[in-house]
Amino acid sequence: MGTMSWQGKKISKSNQCQKQWSYNQEDDSNSYQLKGHFQDDLKQLKMIFERSSDIVFREFQLAGIQKGGLIYLDGLVDIQMIDSDVLKPLLDIGKGTSLYATIPLKKMDTFLQDSVIYVSQVSIGTTIKEVVDHILNGDTVLLLDGVYQALFISAQAWETRSVEEPATEAVIRGPREGFTENLRTNTSLVRRRLKTPQLKMESMTVGRLSNTKMVITYLEDIAETSLIAEVKERISQIDIDAILDSGYIEELIQDNPISVFPQVNNTERPDKVAAYLLEGKIGILIDNTPFALLVPVSFYEMLQSSEDYYQHFMVATVIRWLRFFMLAGALLLPSLYIAITSFHQEMLPTTLLLSVTSSRETVPFPALVEALIMEISFEALREAGVRLPRPVGQAVSIVGALVIGQAAVQAGIVSASMVIIVSITGISSFIFPVFSQGVAIRLLRFPMMMCAGTLGLYGILVASLILLTHMARLRSFGVPYLSPVAPMNFSSLKDIYVRAPWWKMIDRSDQTGKKNRKRLNNFMRPRPPQRRN
């Protein structure tokens, strides 16, 4: 019974502490200021961080007369910096001089900040909430007896991934740097590309428990003020317990959350973020994730790669045409095969019709079921290749596709022509520069196949019209999703179906760059030298 009573008291004390801290997070009144009594403030912090094995309380005495302590989280701080630049200077105070004894307690924090601590970033706070927030963010807190303020010493250091080329956005020509999970590393990568005071980076915090930091970045003289305010407003309305990845923010701020089309772009490339900022768009960098968000976006921007602007404009234009062609193939090729072989055989030349018919002679399923079997199998192999370790995953995808396809044809379950159609469709779906856009097209392929299997080409036509109507109604932070094609803007078409040369792209798009449309000033294209006799 004694043990039961002791455990009950302990739980009651813990619950009381949790209620008190929950109340402190919402209350900024003076009753929760630091008391200036070292033992009382330390006791309250120990109650808040009870059962936290990674919290460190380092108590000491200054000049042998004043109690003090350092509080930090092990693993989030540079221990060597704390020992050499903070703790050692503090313990050396008063050795061989009586200067310390003459300093009033009210000025003690200023004296230590200016003359003792060898760390460049030191700030001051007065509340328990500020102390807890700084500790959780990796700062070291200094408390002194008789001083009603705490010093927050920036000595953050933790294990981070090095800057390397993004695996999902590899390029042949262009920068090889990609974002990491460290927010300050990511902001520095953007700042290195836009060395101007017009580049603004405003910090926000989202998540009641995670307190995830994020940065909203834009170019002040280019981005629209209304767009900046809209982005801030949407993020400030998010009230969630934790943000673990940028995907949380993406779903919570997009205009139409039930649409399969991505209305927020994401990237790991700092050069892509800089390019979007130069167009008057907004970037959102989030701590603990290498993926930055970009708004607003259009459908056609999802088919553009950073490499389009690093190589000759004719090559980039041909590659864009290829992407549009493969887009149609990834969305419509299986549906067209189903519709033609099921309802419109007269559209095929006689020789081709005989070849397709002979290959399907032993197949016991209609074309729709046959296509669904192959498409689902292909998607399963693709997902298995992604989830398995990379060397094993590649082998499973390649060998699995070859073995299963060949075995299915020999067993008469599917026809050879269907294997060819599904293979071309799968290759087409890999050509999208933005992965989320490719996933959307892959998902839409299945309802297209259903319409083709029930209504033939008429079903494909009706489904395509419904799809285009839906896309025309979509908005990304107020910008039409099909712009600049719908509504039509001829001046912006030079960077949609073709990539015009840089000396022709003088103005920015008027959708997001109205504030400062001029991109290129007073440029005269060099003329070839005259022939000499």
Coordinates of C-alpha atoms in Angstrom, one line a residue, residues 36-529:
G36 CA 15.6 35.9 -9.6
H37 CA 16.2 33.2 -7.0
F38 CA 18.5 30.6 -8.6
Q39 CA 17.2 27.5 -6.7
D40 CA 13.5 28.3 -7.2
D41 CA 14.0 28.9 -11.0
L42 CA 16.1 25.8 -11.3
K43 CA 13.6 23.7 -9.4
Q44 CA 10.8 24.9 -11.7
L45 CA 12.8 24.0 -14.8
K46 CA 13.6 20.6 -13.4
M47 CA 9.9 19.9 -12.9
I48 CA 9.2 20.9 -16.5
F49 CA 12.0 18.7 -17.8
E50 CA 11.5 15.8 -15.4
R51 CA 12.1 12.3 -16.9
S52 CA 14.2 13.9 -19.7
S53 CA 17.5 12.1 -19.6
D54 CA 19.1 14.4 -22.3
I55 CA 18.7 17.6 -20.3
V56 CA 21.9 18.9 -18.5
F57 CA 22.0 21.1 -15.5
R58 CA 25.5 22.4 -14.8
E59 CA 25.7 24.3 -11.5
F60 CA 28.6 26.4 -10.4
Q61 CA 29.6 29.5 -8.4
L62 CA 31.0 32.8 -9.8
A63 CA 34.0 34.0 -7.9
G64 CA 32.9 31.7 -5.1
I65 CA 30.1 34.0 -4.0
Q66 CA 27.2 33.8 -6.6
K67 CA 25.4 30.7 -7.6
G68 CA 24.7 30.1 -11.3
G69 CA 24.0 27.3 -13.8
L70 CA 24.0 26.3 -17.4
I71 CA 21.1 24.4 -18.9
Y72 CA 21.2 22.7 -22.3
L73 CA 20.1 19.6 -24.2
D74 CA 22.9 17.1 -24.8
G75 CA 23.2 16.4 -28.5
L76 CA 22.0 19.8 -29.6
V77 CA 24.9 21.9 -28.4
D78 CA 28.7 22.1 -29.0
I79 CA 30.1 20.9 -25.7
Q80 CA 33.6 22.1 -26.6
M81 CA 32.4 25.6 -27.3
I82 CA 30.5 25.6 -24.0
D83 CA 33.5 24.5 -22.1
S84 CA 36.0 26.8 -23.6
D85 CA 33.9 29.9 -24.5
V86 CA 31.3 29.9 -21.8
L87 CA 32.0 27.8 -18.7
K88 CA 35.8 28.5 -18.5
P89 CA 35.5 32.3 -18.7
L90 CA 32.7 32.2 -16.1
L91 CA 34.8 30.2 -13.7
D92 CA 37.8 32.4 -14.2
I93 CA 35.8 35.5 -13.1
G94 CA 37.3 37.1 -10.0
K95 CA 40.7 35.4 -10.1
G96 CA 43.2 38.0 -9.2
T97 CA 40.8 41.0 -9.4
S98 CA 37.9 42.4 -7.3
L99 CA 36.1 43.8 -10.3
Y100 CA 33.3 41.2 -10.2
A101 CA 32.3 42.2 -6.6
T102 CA 31.8 45.8 -7.7
I103 CA 29.2 45.1 -10.4
P104 CA 25.5 45.6 -9.4
L105 CA 23.3 42.5 -9.8
K106 CA 21.0 44.5 -12.2
K107 CA 23.9 44.9 -14.6
M108 CA 25.4 41.4 -14.2
D109 CA 23.8 40.0 -17.3
T110 CA 25.0 42.9 -19.4
F111 CA 28.5 42.5 -18.0
L112 CA 28.7 38.8 -18.8
Q113 CA 27.3 39.3 -22.2
D114 CA 29.7 42.1 -23.2
S115 CA 32.9 41.2 -21.4
V116 CA 33.0 37.5 -20.4
I117 CA 31.2 35.1 -22.8
Y118 CA 33.1 34.5 -26.0
V119 CA 30.1 33.7 -28.1
S120 CA 28.8 36.1 -30.8
Q121 CA 25.1 35.4 -30.5
V122 CA 23.8 36.1 -27.0
S123 CA 20.3 37.3 -26.1
I124 CA 18.3 38.0 -23.0
G125 CA 14.9 36.7 -21.8
T126 CA 12.8 37.1 -18.7
T127 CA 10.1 34.4 -18.7
I128 CA 10.1 30.7 -18.1
K129 CA 8.5 30.2 -21.5
E130 CA 11.4 31.9 -23.3
V131 CA 13.8 29.8 -21.3
V132 CA 12.1 26.5 -22.3
D133 CA 11.7 27.5 -26.0
H134 CA 15.4 28.4 -26.3
I135 CA 16.5 25.2 -24.6
L136 CA 14.4 23.1 -27.0
N137 CA 15.8 25.0 -29.9
G138 CA 19.4 24.0 -28.9
D139 CA 20.5 27.2 -27.1
T140 CA 22.3 27.2 -23.8
V141 CA 20.7 29.1 -21.0
L142 CA 22.6 30.8 -18.2
L143 CA 20.8 31.5 -14.9
L144 CA 22.3 33.5 -12.0
D145 CA 21.2 34.0 -8.4
G146 CA 19.8 37.4 -7.9
V147 CA 19.4 38.2 -11.6
Y148 CA 15.9 38.3 -13.0
Q149 CA 17.0 37.7 -16.6
A150 CA 18.4 34.7 -18.4
L151 CA 21.1 34.7 -21.0
F152 CA 20.5 32.6 -24.1
I153 CA 23.8 31.5 -25.6
S154 CA 23.8 30.2 -29.2
A155 CA 26.1 27.2 -29.2
Q156 CA 24.0 24.9 -31.4
A157 CA 25.6 21.9 -33.0
W158 CA 24.1 18.6 -34.2
E159 CA 24.7 16.0 -36.8
T160 CA 23.6 17.0 -40.2
R161 CA 23.7 15.6 -43.7
S162 CA 26.2 17.2 -46.1
V163 CA 25.1 19.1 -49.2
E164 CA 24.9 16.8 -52.1
E165 CA 23.1 16.5 -55.5
P166 CA 19.4 15.7 -55.2
A167 CA 18.6 12.2 -56.2
T168 CA 15.1 13.1 -57.5
E169 CA 16.2 16.1 -59.6
A170 CA 19.5 15.1 -61.2
V171 CA 20.7 17.2 -64.1
I172 CA 23.4 16.8 -66.7
R173 CA 24.3 20.5 -66.8
G174 CA 23.7 22.7 -63.8
P175 CA 24.5 23.1 -60.0
R176 CA 25.0 19.9 -58.1
E177 CA 23.9 21.2 -54.7
G178 CA 20.7 20.3 -53.0
F179 CA 18.9 21.2 -49.8
T180 CA 19.5 19.4 -46.5
E181 CA 17.4 19.0 -43.3
N182 CA 19.1 22.0 -41.8
L183 CA 17.1 25.2 -42.2
R184 CA 20.1 27.6 -42.0
T185 CA 22.0 25.6 -44.5
N186 CA 19.1 25.9 -46.9
T187 CA 18.7 29.6 -46.4
S188 CA 22.4 30.1 -47.1
L189 CA 22.2 28.1 -50.3
V190 CA 19.5 30.5 -51.5
R191 CA 21.3 33.6 -50.3
R192 CA 24.5 32.6 -52.1
R193 CA 22.5 32.8 -55.4
L194 CA 20.7 36.0 -54.7
K195 CA 23.2 38.4 -53.1
T196 CA 20.8 41.3 -52.6
P197 CA 19.1 43.0 -49.6
Q198 CA 15.8 42.7 -51.6
L199 CA 15.9 38.9 -50.7
K200 CA 13.7 38.7 -47.6
M201 CA 13.5 35.7 -45.2
E202 CA 10.7 35.9 -42.6
S203 CA 10.7 33.3 -39.9
M204 CA 7.5 31.6 -38.6
T205 CA 6.9 28.7 -36.2
V206 CA 4.1 26.1 -36.7
G207 CA 3.2 23.1 -34.6
R208 CA 2.2 23.1 -30.9
L209 CA 4.5 20.3 -30.0
S210 CA 7.1 20.3 -32.7
N211 CA 7.6 24.1 -32.9
T212 CA 8.8 23.6 -36.4
K213 CA 10.6 26.7 -37.8
M214 CA 10.1 27.8 -41.4
V215 CA 11.2 30.7 -43.5
I216 CA 9.1 32.5 -46.1
T217 CA 11.4 33.9 -48.7
Y218 CA 10.7 36.3 -51.5
L219 CA 12.2 39.3 -53.5
E220 CA 10.7 42.4 -52.1
D221 CA 10.7 44.5 -55.3
I222 CA 9.3 41.7 -57.4
A223 CA 6.8 39.7 -55.4
E224 CA 3.3 41.1 -55.0
T225 CA 2.4 42.3 -51.5
S226 CA -1.0 40.7 -51.7
L227 CA 0.6 37.3 -52.5
I228 CA 3.0 37.6 -49.6
A229 CA 0.2 38.4 -47.2
E230 CA -1.9 35.5 -48.5
V231 CA 0.9 33.0 -47.9
K232 CA 1.5 34.3 -44.3
E233 CA -2.2 34.3 -43.6
R234 CA -2.6 30.6 -44.7
I235 CA 0.4 29.4 -42.7
S236 CA -0.6 31.4 -39.6
Q237 CA -4.0 29.7 -39.6
I238 CA -2.5 26.2 -39.3
D239 CA -3.1 24.9 -35.8
I240 CA -1.6 21.4 -35.6
D241 CA 0.4 19.5 -33.0
A242 CA 3.4 18.8 -35.2
I243 CA 4.9 19.4 -38.7
L244 CA 7.3 16.6 -39.6
D245 CA 7.7 17.3 -43.3
S246 CA 6.8 19.9 -45.9
G247 CA 4.0 17.7 -47.2
Y248 CA 2.0 18.7 -44.1
I249 CA 2.2 22.4 -45.1
E250 CA 1.5 21.6 -48.8
E251 CA -1.8 19.9 -48.0
L252 CA -2.9 22.6 -45.5
I253 CA -2.3 25.6 -47.7
Q254 CA -3.4 24.5 -51.2
D255 CA -6.6 26.0 -52.7
N256 CA -8.3 22.7 -53.6
P257 CA -7.1 19.9 -51.3
I258 CA -9.3 17.2 -53.0
S259 CA -7.8 17.7 -56.4
V260 CA -5.3 15.1 -57.6
F261 CA -3.2 17.8 -59.3
P262 CA -0.4 19.4 -57.2
Q263 CA -1.1 23.1 -56.6
V264 CA 2.2 23.7 -54.7
N265 CA 5.5 22.8 -56.2
N266 CA 8.3 21.2 -54.2
T267 CA 12.0 21.0 -54.9
E268 CA 15.3 20.1 -53.4
R269 CA 17.3 22.4 -55.7
P270 CA 18.3 25.9 -54.4
D271 CA 18.8 27.2 -58.0
K272 CA 15.1 26.3 -58.8
V273 CA 14.0 28.2 -55.7
A274 CA 16.1 31.2 -56.8
A275 CA 14.6 31.1 -60.3
Y276 CA 11.0 31.0 -58.9
L277 CA 11.8 34.0 -56.6
L278 CA 13.0 35.9 -59.7
E279 CA 9.6 35.4 -61.2
G280 CA 7.8 37.0 -58.3
K281 CA 6.9 33.7 -56.5
I282 CA 7.2 32.8 -52.9
G283 CA 9.4 30.1 -51.4
I284 CA 8.8 28.2 -48.1
L285 CA 11.8 26.6 -46.5
I286 CA 10.9 24.2 -43.6
D287 CA 13.2 22.9 -40.9
N288 CA 14.0 19.1 -40.8
T289 CA 13.1 18.5 -44.5
P290 CA 15.1 19.0 -47.7
F291 CA 12.0 19.8 -49.7
A292 CA 11.1 23.5 -50.2
L293 CA 7.7 24.6 -51.3
L294 CA 7.0 27.1 -54.1
V295 CA 3.8 29.1 -54.8
P296 CA 2.0 29.8 -56.9
V297 CA 2.5 27.3 -59.7
S298 CA 0.8 26.4 -63.0
F299 CA 0.3 23.1 -64.8
Y300 CA 2.9 24.0 -67.4
E301 CA 5.6 24.8 -64.9
M302 CA 5.3 21.2 -63.7
L303 CA 6.6 20.1 -67.1
Q304 CA 9.7 22.4 -66.9
S305 CA 13.1 21.4 -65.6
S306 CA 15.8 23.6 -64.3
E307 CA 18.1 22.2 -67.0
D308 CA 15.9 23.7 -69.7
Y309 CA 17.4 27.1 -68.9
Y310 CA 21.0 25.9 -68.7
Q311 CA 21.3 24.5 -72.2
H312 CA 20.7 25.8 -75.7
F313 CA 17.1 27.0 -76.2
M314 CA 16.6 24.8 -79.3
V315 CA 17.5 21.7 -77.4
A316 CA 15.3 22.7 -74.5
T317 CA 12.4 23.4 -76.8
V318 CA 12.6 19.9 -78.4
I319 CA 12.8 18.3 -75.0
R320 CA 9.7 20.2 -74.0
W321 CA 7.8 18.9 -77.0
L322 CA 8.9 15.4 -76.1
R323 CA 7.5 15.9 -72.6
F324 CA 4.1 17.0 -73.9
F325 CA 4.0 14.1 -76.3
M326 CA 4.9 11.6 -73.5
L327 CA 2.3 13.3 -71.3
A328 CA -0.4 12.4 -73.8
G329 CA 1.0 8.9 -74.0
A330 CA 1.1 8.3 -70.2
L331 CA -2.5 9.5 -69.8
L332 CA -4.2 8.2 -73.0
L333 CA -2.2 5.4 -74.6
P334 CA -3.8 2.4 -72.6
S335 CA -7.3 4.0 -73.0
L336 CA -6.9 4.4 -76.7
Y337 CA -5.8 0.8 -77.1
I338 CA -8.8 -0.4 -75.1
A339 CA -11.3 1.7 -77.0
I340 CA -9.9 0.8 -80.4
T341 CA -9.6 -2.9 -79.8
S342 CA -13.0 -3.1 -78.1
F343 CA -15.2 -0.7 -80.1
H344 CA -13.4 0.8 -83.1
Q345 CA -11.5 -2.0 -84.8
E346 CA -12.2 -0.4 -88.2
M347 CA -9.8 2.4 -87.3
L348 CA -6.8 0.0 -87.5
P349 CA -5.1 -0.9 -90.8
T350 CA -5.9 -4.5 -91.8
T351 CA -2.4 -5.8 -91.3
L352 CA -2.1 -4.2 -87.9
L353 CA -5.6 -5.4 -86.9
L354 CA -4.8 -9.0 -87.9
S355 CA -1.6 -8.8 -85.8
V356 CA -3.4 -7.5 -82.7
T357 CA -6.2 -10.0 -83.1
S358 CA -3.9 -12.9 -83.4
S359 CA -1.9 -11.9 -80.3
R360 CA -5.2 -11.6 -78.3
E361 CA -6.6 -14.8 -79.6
T362 CA -5.7 -16.9 -76.5
V363 CA -6.3 -14.1 -74.0
P364 CA -9.4 -15.0 -71.9
F365 CA -10.0 -11.4 -70.6
P366 CA -11.5 -8.4 -72.4
A367 CA -9.0 -5.6 -73.2
L368 CA -10.0 -3.5 -70.1
V369 CA -9.3 -6.3 -67.6
E370 CA -6.1 -7.2 -69.5
A371 CA -4.9 -3.6 -69.2
L372 CA -5.9 -3.3 -65.5
I373 CA -3.9 -6.5 -64.7
M374 CA -0.8 -5.2 -66.4
E375 CA -1.0 -1.7 -65.1
I376 CA -1.6 -2.8 -61.5
S377 CA 1.3 -5.3 -61.8
F378 CA 3.6 -2.5 -63.2
E379 CA 2.7 -0.1 -60.4
A380 CA 3.3 -2.9 -57.8
L381 CA 6.8 -3.5 -59.3
R382 CA 7.6 0.2 -59.3
E383 CA 6.5 0.6 -55.7
A384 CA 8.5 -2.5 -54.7
G385 CA 11.6 -1.1 -56.4
V386 CA 11.3 2.1 -54.5
R387 CA 10.8 0.6 -51.1
L388 CA 13.6 -2.1 -51.3
P389 CA 17.3 -1.2 -50.9
R390 CA 18.5 0.6 -54.0
P391 CA 20.7 -2.2 -55.5
V392 CA 18.1 -4.9 -54.8
G393 CA 15.2 -2.6 -55.8
Q394 CA 16.6 -2.0 -59.3
A395 CA 17.1 -5.7 -59.9
V396 CA 13.6 -6.5 -58.7
S397 CA 12.0 -3.9 -61.0
I398 CA 14.0 -5.0 -64.1
V399 CA 14.0 -8.7 -63.6
G400 CA 10.4 -8.8 -62.3
A401 CA 9.1 -6.8 -65.3
L402 CA 10.9 -9.1 -67.8
V403 CA 10.0 -12.4 -66.1
I404 CA 6.4 -11.6 -65.3
G405 CA 5.8 -10.0 -68.7
Q406 CA 7.3 -12.9 -70.6
A407 CA 5.5 -15.5 -68.5
A408 CA 2.2 -13.8 -68.8
V409 CA 2.4 -13.7 -72.6
Q410 CA 3.4 -17.4 -72.8
A411 CA 0.6 -18.4 -70.4
G412 CA -1.9 -16.5 -72.6
I413 CA -3.0 -14.2 -69.8
V414 CA -2.1 -11.0 -71.6
S415 CA -1.1 -10.3 -75.2
A416 CA 2.3 -9.1 -76.4
S417 CA 0.8 -5.9 -77.7
M418 CA -0.6 -5.1 -74.3
V419 CA 2.8 -5.6 -72.7
I420 CA 4.3 -3.2 -75.3
I421 CA 1.6 -0.6 -74.6
V422 CA 2.1 -0.8 -70.8
S423 CA 5.8 -0.6 -71.1
I424 CA 5.7 2.6 -73.3
T425 CA 3.2 4.1 -70.8
G426 CA 5.4 3.3 -67.9
I427 CA 8.4 4.9 -69.6
S428 CA 6.3 8.0 -70.4
S429 CA 5.3 8.4 -66.8
F430 CA 9.0 8.7 -65.8
I431 CA 9.7 11.8 -67.9
F432 CA 7.9 14.3 -65.6
P433 CA 10.4 16.6 -63.8
V434 CA 8.1 16.9 -60.8
F435 CA 7.3 13.6 -59.2
S436 CA 3.9 14.6 -57.8
Q437 CA 2.7 15.6 -61.2
G438 CA 3.7 12.2 -62.6
V439 CA 1.8 10.5 -59.8
A440 CA -1.3 12.5 -60.7
I441 CA -1.1 11.4 -64.3
R442 CA -0.6 7.8 -63.3
L443 CA -3.8 7.9 -61.1
L444 CA -5.9 9.6 -63.8
R445 CA -4.9 6.8 -66.2
F446 CA -7.2 4.3 -64.4
P447 CA -10.5 6.3 -64.7
M448 CA -9.6 7.0 -68.3
M449 CA -9.3 3.3 -68.9
M450 CA -12.7 2.7 -67.3
C451 CA -14.3 5.3 -69.5
A452 CA -12.6 3.8 -72.6
G453 CA -13.7 0.2 -71.6
T454 CA -17.4 1.3 -71.3
L455 CA -17.9 4.0 -73.9
G456 CA -15.0 3.7 -76.2
L457 CA -13.6 6.9 -77.8
Y458 CA -16.7 8.8 -76.7
G459 CA -15.9 8.0 -73.1
I460 CA -12.3 9.2 -73.5
L461 CA -13.6 12.4 -75.0
V462 CA -16.1 13.0 -72.2
A463 CA -13.5 12.2 -69.5
S464 CA -10.9 14.5 -71.2
L465 CA -13.4 17.4 -71.2
I466 CA -14.3 16.9 -67.5
L467 CA -10.6 16.8 -66.7
L468 CA -9.9 20.0 -68.7
T469 CA -12.8 21.7 -67.0
H470 CA -11.5 20.8 -63.6
M471 CA -8.1 22.0 -64.4
A472 CA -9.5 25.3 -65.7
R473 CA -11.3 25.9 -62.4
L474 CA -8.2 25.2 -60.3
R475 CA -6.3 28.1 -58.7
S476 CA -2.9 28.2 -57.0
F477 CA -3.0 31.1 -54.6
G478 CA -5.3 32.9 -57.0
V479 CA -3.4 32.2 -60.2
P480 CA -5.2 30.1 -62.8
Y481 CA -3.8 26.6 -63.0
L482 CA -3.7 26.6 -66.8
S483 CA -2.2 30.1 -67.2
P484 CA -0.9 31.6 -69.4
V485 CA -2.9 29.4 -71.9
A486 CA -6.3 29.8 -70.1
P487 CA -6.7 32.7 -69.8
M488 CA -4.6 33.3 -72.9
N489 CA -1.6 35.6 -72.5
F490 CA 0.4 35.6 -75.7
S491 CA 3.4 37.4 -74.2
S492 CA 4.0 34.6 -71.7
L493 CA 3.7 31.7 -74.3
K494 CA 7.4 32.1 -75.2
D495 CA 8.3 30.0 -72.1
I496 CA 5.5 27.4 -72.3
Y497 CA 5.5 25.3 -75.4
V498 CA 9.0 26.6 -76.4
R499 CA 11.9 28.0 -74.5
A500 CA 12.7 31.3 -76.1
P501 CA 16.3 32.5 -76.0
W502 CA 17.3 34.6 -73.1
W503 CA 17.6 37.8 -75.2
K504 CA 13.9 37.4 -76.1
M505 CA 12.6 36.9 -72.5
I506 CA 12.8 40.5 -71.6
D507 CA 9.7 40.7 -69.3
R508 CA 8.5 38.5 -66.5
S509 CA 5.1 36.9 -66.4
D510 CA 2.3 39.3 -65.6
Q511 CA 0.7 36.7 -63.3
T512 CA 3.2 37.1 -60.5
G513 CA 5.7 39.7 -61.8
K514 CA 3.4 42.8 -62.3
K515 CA 5.3 44.7 -59.6
N516 CA 8.5 44.7 -61.6
R517 CA 8.1 43.1 -65.1
K518 CA 11.5 44.1 -66.6
R519 CA 14.0 41.2 -66.5
L520 CA 16.5 42.3 -69.1
N521 CA 17.4 45.9 -69.7
N522 CA 19.0 47.4 -72.8
F523 CA 20.4 44.2 -74.2
M524 CA 21.6 44.2 -77.8
R525 CA 22.1 40.7 -79.3
P526 CA 25.7 40.6 -80.6
R527 CA 26.0 40.6 -84.4
P528 CA 28.4 38.3 -86.2
P529 CA 31.6 40.0 -87.2

